[in-house]
Coordinates of C-alpha atoms in Angstrom, one line a residue:
M1 CA -20.8 73.0 51.6
K2 CA -17.1 73.2 53.1
Y3 CA -17.8 69.6 54.9
T4 CA -18.9 68.4 51.5
R5 CA -15.8 69.1 49.6
L6 CA -13.7 67.9 52.2
I7 CA -15.8 64.6 52.1
I8 CA -15.4 64.3 48.4
G9 CA -11.6 65.2 48.4
V10 CA -11.2 62.4 51.0
A11 CA -13.4 59.9 49.1
A12 CA -11.1 60.6 46.1
I13 CA -8.1 60.1 47.8
L14 CA -9.3 56.7 49.4
V15 CA -10.5 55.4 46.1
T16 CA -7.0 56.6 44.4
L17 CA -4.9 54.6 47.1
W18 CA -7.5 51.5 47.0
V19 CA -6.7 51.8 42.9
I20 CA -3.0 51.9 43.4
I21 CA -3.0 49.4 46.3
G22 CA -5.1 46.9 44.4
E23 CA -3.5 47.2 41.1
Q24 CA 0.1 46.6 43.1
M25 CA -1.3 44.0 45.2
T26 CA -3.0 41.7 42.5
A27 CA -1.2 38.3 41.9
A28 CA 0.7 38.9 38.8
S29 CA 3.8 37.8 37.0
A30 CA 7.2 39.5 37.1
N31 CA 7.7 38.7 33.3
A32 CA 5.7 36.7 30.7
V33 CA 6.8 35.6 27.1
V34 CA 5.0 33.9 24.3
N35 CA 6.7 30.9 23.5
A36 CA 6.1 27.4 21.4
P37 CA 7.6 24.2 21.0
V38 CA 10.4 23.5 18.8
A39 CA 10.5 20.6 16.7
T40 CA 14.3 19.1 15.4
L41 CA 14.3 17.4 11.9
R42 CA 16.6 14.9 11.7
S43 CA 18.4 13.1 8.5
P44 CA 16.4 9.9 7.6
I45 CA 19.6 8.7 5.5
A46 CA 23.2 9.4 5.3
G47 CA 24.4 11.6 2.4
T48 CA 24.9 15.1 0.8
L49 CA 22.5 18.0 2.6
E50 CA 21.0 20.4 -0.1
L51 CA 19.4 23.3 1.8
Q52 CA 16.3 25.4 0.6
A53 CA 16.6 28.9 0.4
H54 CA 14.5 30.0 3.5
A55 CA 15.4 32.9 5.8
L56 CA 15.5 32.5 9.7
G57 CA 11.9 33.4 11.2
A58 CA 10.0 32.7 7.7
R59 CA 6.8 31.5 7.8
L60 CA 6.2 28.0 6.6
S61 CA 3.2 26.1 4.8
Q62 CA 2.5 22.5 5.6
N63 CA 4.9 20.1 3.4
E64 CA 6.8 23.0 2.2
L65 CA 10.0 21.5 1.0
L66 CA 13.1 22.3 3.2
A67 CA 15.8 20.4 2.6
T68 CA 16.8 17.3 0.5
V69 CA 19.7 14.3 1.6
T70 CA 21.1 12.4 -1.4
D71 CA 23.1 9.3 -1.3
T72 CA 24.8 8.5 -4.4
R73 CA 26.4 5.4 -2.9
A74 CA 23.4 3.6 -1.6
D75 CA 23.6 0.0 -1.4
T76 CA 21.9 -1.9 -4.7
T77 CA 22.7 -5.2 -4.0
R78 CA 19.4 -6.5 -2.9
L79 CA 17.2 -4.9 -5.7
A80 CA 20.0 -6.4 -8.4
D81 CA 19.5 -10.1 -6.7
L82 CA 15.7 -9.3 -7.0
Q83 CA 16.1 -8.2 -10.7
L84 CA 18.3 -11.5 -11.4
E85 CA 16.0 -14.0 -9.9
L86 CA 13.3 -12.3 -12.0
E87 CA 15.3 -12.6 -15.3
T88 CA 15.7 -16.2 -14.2
L89 CA 12.2 -16.7 -13.9
D90 CA 11.3 -14.9 -17.3
A91 CA 14.0 -17.2 -19.0
G92 CA 11.9 -20.5 -17.4
I93 CA 8.6 -19.1 -18.4
N94 CA 10.0 -18.5 -22.2
R95 CA 11.5 -22.0 -22.0
L96 CA 8.1 -23.5 -20.8
Q97 CA 6.4 -21.2 -23.8
A98 CA 8.7 -22.7 -26.1
Q99 CA 8.1 -26.6 -25.2
I100 CA 4.5 -26.0 -25.0
A101 CA 4.6 -24.4 -28.5
A102 CA 6.6 -27.2 -29.9
L103 CA 4.5 -29.9 -28.4
S104 CA 1.3 -28.1 -29.6
R105 CA 2.5 -28.2 -33.2
E106 CA 3.5 -31.9 -32.8
R107 CA 0.1 -32.6 -31.3
D108 CA -1.8 -30.6 -34.3
T109 CA 0.4 -32.9 -36.7
L110 CA -0.6 -35.9 -34.9
L111 CA -4.4 -34.8 -34.7
Q112 CA -4.2 -34.3 -38.6
R113 CA -2.6 -37.9 -39.2
S114 CA -5.3 -39.3 -36.7
E115 CA -8.2 -37.5 -38.6
T116 CA -6.8 -38.8 -42.0
F117 CA -6.1 -42.4 -40.7
T118 CA -10.0 -42.5 -39.3
K119 CA -11.3 -41.3 -42.6
A120 CA -9.0 -43.9 -44.4
R121 CA -10.0 -46.7 -41.8
L122 CA -13.6 -45.9 -42.2
A123 CA -13.4 -45.9 -45.9
E124 CA -11.8 -49.4 -45.7
L125 CA -14.4 -50.8 -43.3
E126 CA -17.1 -49.6 -45.3
A127 CA -15.6 -51.2 -48.5
E128 CA -15.1 -54.5 -46.7
L129 CA -18.6 -54.5 -44.9
A130 CA -20.1 -54.0 -48.5
E131 CA -18.1 -57.2 -50.0
A132 CA -18.8 -59.2 -47.1
R133 CA -22.2 -58.6 -47.3
I134 CA -22.4 -59.4 -51.1
R135 CA -20.6 -62.9 -50.0
R136 CA -23.0 -63.4 -47.5
D137 CA -26.0 -62.6 -49.8
L138 CA -24.5 -65.1 -52.5
L139 CA -24.1 -68.0 -49.9
Q140 CA -27.7 -67.1 -48.3
R141 CA -29.0 -67.7 -51.9
G142 CA -27.0 -70.6 -52.7
D143 CA -28.2 -72.4 -49.6
A144 CA -31.8 -71.6 -50.5
Y145 CA -30.9 -72.7 -54.1
A146 CA -29.7 -76.3 -52.7
S147 CA -32.7 -76.5 -50.4
A148 CA -35.1 -76.2 -53.3
A149 CA -33.1 -78.4 -55.9
P150 CA -34.4 -82.2 -56.1
G151 CA -33.1 -84.3 -53.3
G152 CA -31.4 -81.0 -51.5
E153 CA -28.1 -82.2 -52.2
A154 CA -26.6 -79.1 -53.9
T155 CA -24.1 -77.3 -51.9
F156 CA -21.9 -74.2 -52.7
D157 CA -18.9 -73.1 -50.8
E158 CA -17.9 -69.5 -49.8
S159 CA -17.0 -68.4 -53.6
G160 CA -20.4 -69.9 -54.8
R161 CA -18.8 -73.2 -56.2
P162 CA -20.6 -76.6 -55.3
G163 CA -19.6 -77.9 -52.2
T164 CA -20.0 -80.4 -49.5
P165 CA -23.3 -79.4 -47.1
H166 CA -21.3 -79.2 -44.4
A167 CA -18.9 -76.8 -45.8
S168 CA -21.4 -74.7 -47.1
A169 CA -23.0 -74.1 -43.6
L170 CA -19.6 -73.1 -42.1
A171 CA -19.2 -70.6 -45.1
L172 CA -22.3 -69.1 -44.6
S173 CA -21.7 -68.8 -40.7
H174 CA -18.4 -67.4 -41.3
A175 CA -19.9 -64.7 -44.0
R176 CA -22.6 -63.7 -41.4
E177 CA -19.9 -63.3 -38.6
R178 CA -17.8 -61.2 -40.7
V179 CA -20.4 -58.8 -41.7
E180 CA -21.3 -58.5 -37.9
T181 CA -17.8 -57.7 -37.0
L182 CA -17.0 -55.2 -39.6
Q183 CA -20.3 -53.6 -38.5
I184 CA -19.2 -53.3 -35.0
A185 CA -15.8 -52.0 -36.2
R186 CA -17.5 -49.2 -38.3
D187 CA -20.0 -48.2 -35.5
A188 CA -17.1 -47.9 -33.0
L189 CA -15.1 -45.9 -35.2
Q190 CA -17.8 -43.5 -35.9
Q191 CA -17.6 -42.9 -32.1
G192 CA -13.9 -42.6 -32.1
V193 CA -12.9 -45.9 -31.0
F194 CA -10.5 -48.0 -33.1
L195 CA -10.8 -51.7 -33.1
G196 CA -8.3 -53.6 -34.7
D197 CA -5.1 -55.6 -34.4
G198 CA -2.2 -54.4 -33.0
Y199 CA -4.0 -51.3 -31.1
N200 CA -6.8 -51.1 -28.4
D201 CA -9.3 -48.1 -28.9
A202 CA -6.7 -45.9 -30.6
P203 CA -4.0 -45.9 -33.1
F204 CA -0.3 -44.7 -32.4
S205 CA -0.8 -41.3 -33.5
E206 CA -4.0 -40.8 -31.4
Q207 CA -2.3 -42.4 -28.1
R208 CA 0.7 -40.1 -29.0
R209 CA -1.6 -37.0 -29.0
I210 CA -3.3 -37.8 -25.6
Q211 CA 0.1 -38.3 -24.2
L212 CA 1.1 -34.6 -25.7
D213 CA -2.3 -33.1 -24.3
A214 CA -1.2 -34.3 -21.0
Q215 CA 2.3 -32.7 -21.2
I216 CA 0.9 -29.6 -22.5
A217 CA -1.4 -29.3 -19.3
E218 CA 1.6 -29.8 -17.2
L219 CA 4.0 -27.4 -18.8
G220 CA 0.7 -25.1 -18.4
L221 CA 0.4 -25.5 -14.8
A222 CA 4.3 -25.1 -14.5
R223 CA 3.7 -22.1 -16.3
S224 CA 1.3 -20.6 -14.3
E225 CA 3.3 -21.1 -11.3
A226 CA 6.0 -19.4 -12.6
S227 CA 3.8 -16.3 -13.9
A228 CA 2.4 -16.1 -10.2
K229 CA 6.0 -16.2 -8.8
T230 CA 7.1 -13.5 -11.2
A231 CA 4.1 -11.4 -10.3
A232 CA 4.9 -11.6 -6.4
L233 CA 8.8 -10.9 -7.3
E234 CA 7.6 -7.8 -9.2
R235 CA 5.8 -6.6 -6.2
R236 CA 8.8 -7.2 -4.3
I237 CA 11.3 -5.5 -6.6
T238 CA 8.6 -2.3 -6.8
R239 CA 8.9 -2.4 -2.6
A240 CA 12.8 -2.6 -3.0
R241 CA 13.0 0.3 -5.5
Q242 CA 10.7 2.4 -3.4
T243 CA 13.3 1.3 -0.5
Q244 CA 16.2 2.3 -2.2
G245 CA 14.7 5.6 -3.7
L246 CA 14.2 6.5 0.1
E247 CA 17.5 5.4 1.1
S248 CA 19.3 7.3 -2.0
R249 CA 17.3 10.4 -1.5
S250 CA 15.3 11.9 1.3
E251 CA 13.2 15.0 1.6
L252 CA 12.5 17.2 4.6
R253 CA 9.6 19.1 4.4
A254 CA 7.5 21.0 7.1
P255 CA 5.3 18.7 9.5
A256 CA 2.7 21.0 9.8
A257 CA 1.1 24.5 9.0
D258 CA 2.0 27.8 10.9
M259 CA 5.3 27.0 11.4
L260 CA 8.4 29.1 11.6
Y261 CA 12.1 28.1 10.1
W262 CA 13.8 28.8 13.4
E263 CA 17.4 27.5 13.1
T264 CA 19.9 25.7 10.6
L265 CA 21.8 23.0 12.4
Q266 CA 24.0 22.1 9.3
A267 CA 25.7 23.8 6.4
D268 CA 24.5 23.6 3.0
A269 CA 26.2 20.9 0.8
V270 CA 28.1 19.2 3.8
T271 CA 27.9 15.4 4.4
V272 CA 25.6 14.1 7.2
Q273 CA 24.8 10.9 8.9
R274 CA 21.5 9.1 9.5
G275 CA 19.9 10.9 12.7
D276 CA 22.1 14.0 12.6
P277 CA 19.9 17.0 13.3
L278 CA 19.7 19.5 10.4
I279 CA 16.8 22.1 11.0
R280 CA 14.9 23.3 14.0
V281 CA 11.3 24.9 13.2
V282 CA 8.7 26.2 15.7
D283 CA 5.0 25.1 15.6
C284 CA 3.3 28.5 16.3
G285 CA -0.2 26.3 16.3
Q286 CA 0.8 25.1 20.4
S287 CA 1.7 28.8 21.2
I288 CA 1.8 29.0 25.3
I289 CA 3.1 31.5 27.4
T290 CA 5.7 30.9 30.0
L291 CA 6.3 33.2 32.8
S292 CA 7.6 33.5 36.4
V293 CA 5.8 34.5 39.9
T294 CA 6.9 35.1 43.5
E295 CA 6.8 31.9 45.7
R296 CA 3.7 33.6 47.6
V297 CA 1.8 33.8 44.1
F298 CA 3.0 30.4 43.3
N299 CA 1.4 28.6 46.2
T300 CA -1.7 30.3 45.4
L301 CA -2.4 29.0 41.7
R302 CA -4.0 25.9 40.7
V303 CA -4.1 23.9 37.2
G304 CA -7.0 25.1 35.3
Q305 CA -7.2 28.4 37.2
D306 CA -8.4 31.7 35.2
A307 CA -5.8 34.0 34.2
S308 CA -5.3 37.0 31.9
F309 CA -2.4 38.1 29.6
R310 CA -1.4 41.6 28.1
F311 CA 1.2 42.6 25.8
T312 CA 3.5 45.3 27.1
G313 CA 2.3 48.7 26.0
Q314 CA -1.2 47.3 25.1
S315 CA -4.3 47.5 26.6
H316 CA -6.0 44.3 25.0
V317 CA -6.4 41.4 27.7
Y318 CA -6.3 37.8 26.6
P319 CA -8.1 35.1 28.5
A320 CA -6.1 32.3 29.7
T321 CA -5.9 29.1 32.2
V322 CA -3.2 28.0 34.1
G323 CA -1.6 24.8 32.2
R324 CA 1.3 23.9 34.1
L325 CA 3.3 24.6 37.6
A326 CA 6.7 23.5 37.2
G327 CA 8.0 25.6 40.0
S328 CA 11.9 26.5 40.7
G329 CA 14.7 25.4 38.7
A330 CA 12.6 24.4 35.5
R331 CA 15.4 24.8 33.3
S332 CA 15.0 21.4 31.7
I333 CA 11.3 22.0 30.6
Y334 CA 12.7 24.6 28.4
A335 CA 14.9 22.3 26.0
N336 CA 12.3 22.1 23.4
L337 CA 11.1 25.6 23.5
A338 CA 11.9 28.2 21.3
V339 CA 12.7 30.9 23.8
A340 CA 14.9 29.9 26.8
P341 CA 14.7 31.2 30.2
S342 CA 16.7 33.9 31.8
E343 CA 18.5 33.4 35.0
K344 CA 16.4 35.8 37.0
H345 CA 13.3 33.7 35.7
L346 CA 14.9 30.4 36.8
E347 CA 15.1 32.0 40.3
R348 CA 11.6 32.4 40.5
F349 CA 8.5 29.7 40.1
D350 CA 7.8 28.9 36.7
V351 CA 3.9 28.7 35.3
T352 CA 2.8 28.3 32.0
L353 CA -0.5 29.5 30.7
L354 CA -2.8 28.5 27.7
A355 CA -4.4 31.3 25.6
P356 CA -6.2 29.9 22.8
D357 CA -7.4 33.5 21.8
L358 CA -3.8 34.4 21.3
N359 CA -3.2 31.4 18.8
A360 CA -6.3 32.4 16.9
D361 CA -5.5 35.7 16.3
P362 CA -4.7 36.5 12.6
E363 CA -3.4 40.2 13.3
L364 CA -0.4 38.7 15.8
G365 CA 0.7 35.6 13.5
C366 CA 3.2 33.8 15.2
A367 CA 4.1 36.1 18.1
I368 CA 7.0 34.2 19.5
G369 CA 9.3 36.3 22.1
R370 CA 6.9 38.9 22.5
T371 CA 6.7 39.9 26.0
G372 CA 3.9 41.1 28.7
R373 CA 2.4 40.3 32.0
A374 CA 0.1 37.8 33.1
F375 CA -2.7 38.3 35.8
F376 CA -4.4 36.0 38.2
D377 CA -6.9 38.0 40.4
G378 CA -9.3 40.8 39.1
R379 CA -8.1 44.2 39.3
P380 CA -9.8 47.6 40.1
L381 CA -9.4 48.9 36.8
D382 CA -10.5 45.9 35.0
L383 CA -13.8 47.5 34.1
F384 CA -12.3 50.3 32.4
R385 CA -10.1 48.1 30.5
H386 CA -13.2 46.2 29.1
W387 CA -14.6 49.2 28.0
F388 CA -11.4 50.2 26.0
N389 CA -10.9 46.8 24.7

């Protein structure tokens, strides 16, 4: 029994020494801090800055308004030139429209005159044709009567009076020709073709109306072209107004969700220039863990290697992986990070860990600046830590 207790005591001492030495010898960081990239919002235009009321460190939602920059002296020359060009085109379209309307009224008047002339001319031709037919019929009856008379010597002229046989034949031929000519002119007129002395196929009013139709069509094409130019110019004016609006007033908004209002770089109501830095925000969705280790530990690490992280004073362990091995003197890589390294940190070797579970933890929120330790090897008490977690 005495030896049994002695053996148990020695074993307990050995286990305790193994745990203490194992915990101390495990590759670990001297310090570790939750960090995140910082985005600097710059002024897109020159103007007067108006900041919104945001406390430093405030949680931001996506597209939340942070500040506005207003330029009351924005250049409007280009927009004014485009508007003047549009007004000139509108005046030209109005002039073309007035010309088309005037020519259309004249054309309508000529059309009415042409219709009146056509009706009158048709009535005139019908009257002349009726008279020519009567004269032809009389001559035909006179010729038939002369043929039936004894000796066949009785003849008549165009008026039905007795005449020579030769004159009577000429008169009948002329009468028949006159009837055919009038019939041709009447039939042509009914089809819209005028036959007469002094004109070809249409009277002056009809010819003038045709010319006016051609002028109206040409003016219509010019108006359509001007309307197309107007539509294109209106689109250019719309874009110019949008550009002027962007140049005269610009809004700065949070570019993404899960951001913190980190730093104000300009005072409210001051005049800023284009490109001036105005506000810095922290992107919590891209949180990382920055830490430093000894040279011995650093030389045992590789990118993608498993690791773990634990906040100071807590037992919960977050799985992580090695994301970057920056080594010694890694001051420049912290230029765009929220938490700058200490001088002691820079004397050691810089390491960056990626911990997705840490970013997804709703209870932590955006834990920028919180410290802890990172471990790269298994430790004797890890089993108990998992049980407690």
